[in-house]
Short mmCIF file of C-alpha atoms and ligand atoms in Angstrom, two decimals:
data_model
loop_
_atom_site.label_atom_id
_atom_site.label_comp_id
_atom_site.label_asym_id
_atom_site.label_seq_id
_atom_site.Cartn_x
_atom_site.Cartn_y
_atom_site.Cartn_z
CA UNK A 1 10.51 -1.47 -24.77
CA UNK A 2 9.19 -3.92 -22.35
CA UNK A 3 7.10 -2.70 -19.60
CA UNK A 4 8.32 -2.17 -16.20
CA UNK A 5 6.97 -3.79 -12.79
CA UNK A 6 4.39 -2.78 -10.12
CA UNK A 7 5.27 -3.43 -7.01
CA UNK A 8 3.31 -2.60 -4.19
CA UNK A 9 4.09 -2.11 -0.23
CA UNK A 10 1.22 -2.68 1.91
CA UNK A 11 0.47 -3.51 6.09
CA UNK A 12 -0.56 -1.62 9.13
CA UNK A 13 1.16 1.21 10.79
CA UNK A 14 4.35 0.78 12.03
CA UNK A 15 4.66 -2.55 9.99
CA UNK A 16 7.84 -0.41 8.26
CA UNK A 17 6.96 0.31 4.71
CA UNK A 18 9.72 3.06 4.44
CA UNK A 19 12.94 1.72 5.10
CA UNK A 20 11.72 -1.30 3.55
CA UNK A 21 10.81 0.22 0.48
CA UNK A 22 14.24 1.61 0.38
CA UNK A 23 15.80 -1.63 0.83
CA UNK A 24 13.60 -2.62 -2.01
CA UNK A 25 14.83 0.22 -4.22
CA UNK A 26 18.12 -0.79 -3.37
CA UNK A 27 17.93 -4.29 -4.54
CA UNK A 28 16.46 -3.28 -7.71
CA UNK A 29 18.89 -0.27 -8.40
CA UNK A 30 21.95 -2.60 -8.16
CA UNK A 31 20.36 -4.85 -10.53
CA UNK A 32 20.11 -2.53 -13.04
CA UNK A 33 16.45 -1.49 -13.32
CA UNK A 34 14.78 2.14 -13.33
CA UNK A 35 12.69 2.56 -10.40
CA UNK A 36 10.17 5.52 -9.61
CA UNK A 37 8.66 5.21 -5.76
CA UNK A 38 5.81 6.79 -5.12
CA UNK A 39 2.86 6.70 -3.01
CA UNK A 40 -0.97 6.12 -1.95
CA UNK A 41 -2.92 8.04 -1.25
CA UNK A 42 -0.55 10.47 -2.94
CA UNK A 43 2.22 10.76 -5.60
CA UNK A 44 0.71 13.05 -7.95
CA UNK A 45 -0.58 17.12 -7.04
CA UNK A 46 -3.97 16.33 -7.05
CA UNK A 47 -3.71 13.15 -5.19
CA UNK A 48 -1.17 14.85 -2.63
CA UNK A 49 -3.89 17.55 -1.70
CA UNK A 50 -6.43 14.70 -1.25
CA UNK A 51 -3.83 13.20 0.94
CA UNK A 52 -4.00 16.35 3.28
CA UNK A 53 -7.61 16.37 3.32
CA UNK A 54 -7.80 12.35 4.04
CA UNK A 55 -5.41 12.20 6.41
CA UNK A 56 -5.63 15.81 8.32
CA UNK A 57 -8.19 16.25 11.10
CA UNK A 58 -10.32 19.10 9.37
CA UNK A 59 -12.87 16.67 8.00
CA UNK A 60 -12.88 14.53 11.14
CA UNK A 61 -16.07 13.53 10.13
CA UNK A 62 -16.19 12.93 6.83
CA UNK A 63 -17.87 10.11 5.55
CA UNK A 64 -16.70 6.60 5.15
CA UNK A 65 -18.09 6.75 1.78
CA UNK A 66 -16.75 10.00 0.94
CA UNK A 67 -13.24 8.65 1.96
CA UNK A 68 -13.49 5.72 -0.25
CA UNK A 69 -14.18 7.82 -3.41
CA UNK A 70 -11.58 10.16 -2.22
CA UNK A 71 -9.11 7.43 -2.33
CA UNK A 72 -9.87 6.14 -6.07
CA UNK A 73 -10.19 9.70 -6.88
CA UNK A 74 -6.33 10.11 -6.14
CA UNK A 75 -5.80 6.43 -7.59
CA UNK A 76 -7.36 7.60 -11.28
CA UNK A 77 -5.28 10.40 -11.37
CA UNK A 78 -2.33 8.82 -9.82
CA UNK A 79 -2.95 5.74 -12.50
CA UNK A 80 -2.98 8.17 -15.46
CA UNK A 81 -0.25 10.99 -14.55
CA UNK A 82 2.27 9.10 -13.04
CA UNK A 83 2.47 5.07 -12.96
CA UNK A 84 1.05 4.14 -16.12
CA UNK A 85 3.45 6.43 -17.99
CA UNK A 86 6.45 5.02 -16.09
CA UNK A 87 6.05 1.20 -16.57
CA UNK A 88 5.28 1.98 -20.31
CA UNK A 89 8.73 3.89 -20.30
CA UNK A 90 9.94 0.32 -18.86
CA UNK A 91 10.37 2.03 -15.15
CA UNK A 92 9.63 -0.51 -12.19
CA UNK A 93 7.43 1.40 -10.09
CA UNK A 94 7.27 0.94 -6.24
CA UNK A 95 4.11 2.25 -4.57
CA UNK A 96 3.33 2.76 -0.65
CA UNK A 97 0.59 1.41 -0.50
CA UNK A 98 -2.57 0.58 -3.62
CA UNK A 99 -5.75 -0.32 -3.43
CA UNK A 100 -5.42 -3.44 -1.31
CA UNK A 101 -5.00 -0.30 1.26
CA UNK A 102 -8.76 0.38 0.02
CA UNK A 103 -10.02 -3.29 0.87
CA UNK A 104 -8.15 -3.58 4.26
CA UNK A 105 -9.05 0.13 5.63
CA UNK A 106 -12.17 0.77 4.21
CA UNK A 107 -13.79 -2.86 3.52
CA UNK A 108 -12.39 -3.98 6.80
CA UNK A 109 -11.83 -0.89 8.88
CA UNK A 110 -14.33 0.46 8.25
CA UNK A 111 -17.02 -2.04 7.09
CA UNK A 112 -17.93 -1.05 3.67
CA UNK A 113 -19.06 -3.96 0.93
CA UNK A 114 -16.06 -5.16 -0.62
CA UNK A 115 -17.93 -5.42 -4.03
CA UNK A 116 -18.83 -1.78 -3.99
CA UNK A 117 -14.82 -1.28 -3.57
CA UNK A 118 -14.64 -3.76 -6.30
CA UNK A 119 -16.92 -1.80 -8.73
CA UNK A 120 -14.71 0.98 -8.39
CA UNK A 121 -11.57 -0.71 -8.71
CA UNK A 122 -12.34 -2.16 -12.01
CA UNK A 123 -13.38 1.86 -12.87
CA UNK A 124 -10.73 3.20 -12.06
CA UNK A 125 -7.77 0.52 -12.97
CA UNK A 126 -9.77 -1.82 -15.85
CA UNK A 127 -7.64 -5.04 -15.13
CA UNK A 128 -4.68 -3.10 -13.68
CA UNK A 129 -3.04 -4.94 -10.66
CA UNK A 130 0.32 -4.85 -9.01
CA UNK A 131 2.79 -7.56 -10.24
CA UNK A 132 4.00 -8.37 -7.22
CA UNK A 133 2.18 -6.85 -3.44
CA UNK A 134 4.68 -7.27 -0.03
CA UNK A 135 2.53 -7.49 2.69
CA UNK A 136 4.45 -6.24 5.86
CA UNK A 137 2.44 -8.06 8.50
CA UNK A 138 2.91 -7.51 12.50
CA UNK A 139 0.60 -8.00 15.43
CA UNK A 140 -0.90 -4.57 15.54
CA UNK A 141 0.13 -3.56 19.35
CA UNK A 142 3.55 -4.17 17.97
CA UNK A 143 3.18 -2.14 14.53
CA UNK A 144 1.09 0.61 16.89
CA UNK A 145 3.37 0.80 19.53
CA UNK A 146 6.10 1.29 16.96
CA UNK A 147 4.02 3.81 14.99
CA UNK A 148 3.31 5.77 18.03
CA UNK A 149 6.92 6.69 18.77
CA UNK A 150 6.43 8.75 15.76
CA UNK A 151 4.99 12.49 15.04
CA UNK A 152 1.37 13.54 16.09
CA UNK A 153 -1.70 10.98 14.92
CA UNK A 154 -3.15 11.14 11.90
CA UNK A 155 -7.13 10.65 11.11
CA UNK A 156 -6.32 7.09 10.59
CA UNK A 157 -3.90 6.49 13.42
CA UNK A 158 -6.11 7.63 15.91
CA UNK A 159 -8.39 4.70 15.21
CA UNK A 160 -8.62 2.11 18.21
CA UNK A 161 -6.92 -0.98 18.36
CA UNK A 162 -9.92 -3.36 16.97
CA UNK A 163 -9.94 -1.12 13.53
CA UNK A 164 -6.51 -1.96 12.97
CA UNK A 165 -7.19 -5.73 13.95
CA UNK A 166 -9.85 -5.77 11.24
CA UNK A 167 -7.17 -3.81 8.73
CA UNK A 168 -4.40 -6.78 9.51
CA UNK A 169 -7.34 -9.48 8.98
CA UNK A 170 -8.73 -8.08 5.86
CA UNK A 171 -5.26 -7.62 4.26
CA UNK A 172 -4.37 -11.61 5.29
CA UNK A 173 -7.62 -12.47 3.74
CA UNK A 174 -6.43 -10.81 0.54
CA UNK A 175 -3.02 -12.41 0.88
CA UNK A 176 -5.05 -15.90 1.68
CA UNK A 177 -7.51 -15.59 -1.85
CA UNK A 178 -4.55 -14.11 -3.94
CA UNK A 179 -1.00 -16.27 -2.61
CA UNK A 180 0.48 -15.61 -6.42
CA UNK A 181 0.68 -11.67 -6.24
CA UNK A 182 0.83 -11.52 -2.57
CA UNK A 183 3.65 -12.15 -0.37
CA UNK A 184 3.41 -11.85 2.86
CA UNK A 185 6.13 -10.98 5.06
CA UNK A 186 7.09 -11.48 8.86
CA UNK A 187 7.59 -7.51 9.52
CA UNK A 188 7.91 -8.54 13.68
CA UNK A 189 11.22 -9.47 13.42
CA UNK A 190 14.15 -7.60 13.33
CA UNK A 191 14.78 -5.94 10.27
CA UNK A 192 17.73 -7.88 8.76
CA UNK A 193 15.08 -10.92 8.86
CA UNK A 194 12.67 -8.83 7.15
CA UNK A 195 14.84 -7.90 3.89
CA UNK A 196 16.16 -11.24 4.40
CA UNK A 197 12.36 -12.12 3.19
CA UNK A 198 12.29 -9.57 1.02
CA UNK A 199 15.45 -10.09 -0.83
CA UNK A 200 13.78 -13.89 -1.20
CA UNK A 201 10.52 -13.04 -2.36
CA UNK A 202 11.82 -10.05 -4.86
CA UNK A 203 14.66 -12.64 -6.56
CA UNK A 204 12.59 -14.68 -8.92
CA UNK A 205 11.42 -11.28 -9.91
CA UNK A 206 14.45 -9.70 -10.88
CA UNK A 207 15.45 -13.19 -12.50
CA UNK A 208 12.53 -13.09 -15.14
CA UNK A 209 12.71 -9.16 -15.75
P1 TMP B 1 0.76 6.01 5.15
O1 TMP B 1 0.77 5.41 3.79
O2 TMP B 1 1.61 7.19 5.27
O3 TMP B 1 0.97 4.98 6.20
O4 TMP B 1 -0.72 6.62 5.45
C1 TMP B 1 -1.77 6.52 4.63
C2 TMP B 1 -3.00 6.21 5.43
O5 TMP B 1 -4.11 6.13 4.54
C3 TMP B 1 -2.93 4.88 6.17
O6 TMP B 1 -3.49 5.02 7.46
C4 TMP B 1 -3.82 3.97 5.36
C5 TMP B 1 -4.79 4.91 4.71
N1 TMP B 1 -5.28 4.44 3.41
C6 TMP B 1 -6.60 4.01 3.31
O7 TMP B 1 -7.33 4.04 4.29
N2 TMP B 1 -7.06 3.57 2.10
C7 TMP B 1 -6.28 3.55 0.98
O8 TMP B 1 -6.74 3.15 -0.10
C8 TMP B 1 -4.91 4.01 1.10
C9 TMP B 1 -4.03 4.01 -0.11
C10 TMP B 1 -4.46 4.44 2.32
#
């Protein structure tokens, strides 16, 4: 059986992961390919409980570096358990968000060394990278102001407005090093443009599955 595809949805708030993931899933569904979506941190029990603690306000001070191992934490278990067993079953596997979330929130948010983050990446995933990473990208007022119409902040949404210009910056400087996996995408128009772009950048994909 031939592997399946990892394909990754990344950007700021409000940037509009969801219904574009679904739009995504659509695409891929009508072409005939199993697709599992899941998400970051997330998509497995132990990684959804670490979710809760990450993103609730009961550890409002936890550490930056506690929050970075809490991330790969969920991301080895959520590696092992759940998307490495679906691409080997030949599933394509869509995932809000991976680690380039890691890089761009907690190398750029919040300032930690990128090759610490790197260290643990190669722990955690060996040489395991997404296929293909959509990078929704917005001016942040415009992905906040969007995001704020939405239910009560979380630990990372209440950040200020230069921790999300950092997040954007890091995440185009990932897109910038890495142009073959990344794509980035113009998430500030309206959305028909958007899956326009995404329908474009997904094609030669579902050509040479
Ligand atoms: P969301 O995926 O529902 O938008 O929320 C997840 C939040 O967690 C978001 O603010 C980004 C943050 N995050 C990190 O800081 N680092 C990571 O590695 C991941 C996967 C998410």
């Amino acid at each position: 059986m031939k592997p399946g595809s990892f394909v990754t949805f990344e950007g700021i708030e409000g940037a509009g992961k969801s219904s574009n993931i679904s739009y995504a899933e659509m695409l891929l569904k009508n072409s005939g390919k199993p697709v599992m979506l899941t998400r970051e941190p997330g998509g497995t029990p132990l990684g959804e409980s670490l979710r809760e603690l990450l993103l609730g306000h009961q550890h409002d001070g936890m550490s930056f570096k506690a929050e970075l191992l809490l991330m790969f934490a969920a991301r080895a278990q959520h590696l092992q358990s759940k998307i490495l067993p679906a691409l080997e079953r030949g599933e394509w596997v869509i995932c809000d968000r991976f680690t380039d979330a890691t890089y761009a929130y907690q190398g750029g948010g919040r300032n930690l060394d990128s090759a610490v983050i790197s260290v643990l990446e190669t722990l955690v995933q060996g040489e395991r990278r997404p296929d293909l990473t959509i990078l929704l990208d917005l001016p942040v007022e415009m992905g906040l102001e969007r995001a704020g119409q939405r239910s009560a902040p979380d630990r990372f949404e209440k950040e200020k407005l230069d921790f999300f210009e950092r997040v954007r910056a890091a995440y185009l400087q990932i897109a910038g090093k890495d142009p073959q996996r990344v794509k980035v995408v113009d998430a500030s128009l309206p959305l028909e443009q958007v899956q326009q772009q995404i329908k474009v950048v997904l094609a030669p994909f579902l050509e040479s599955a």
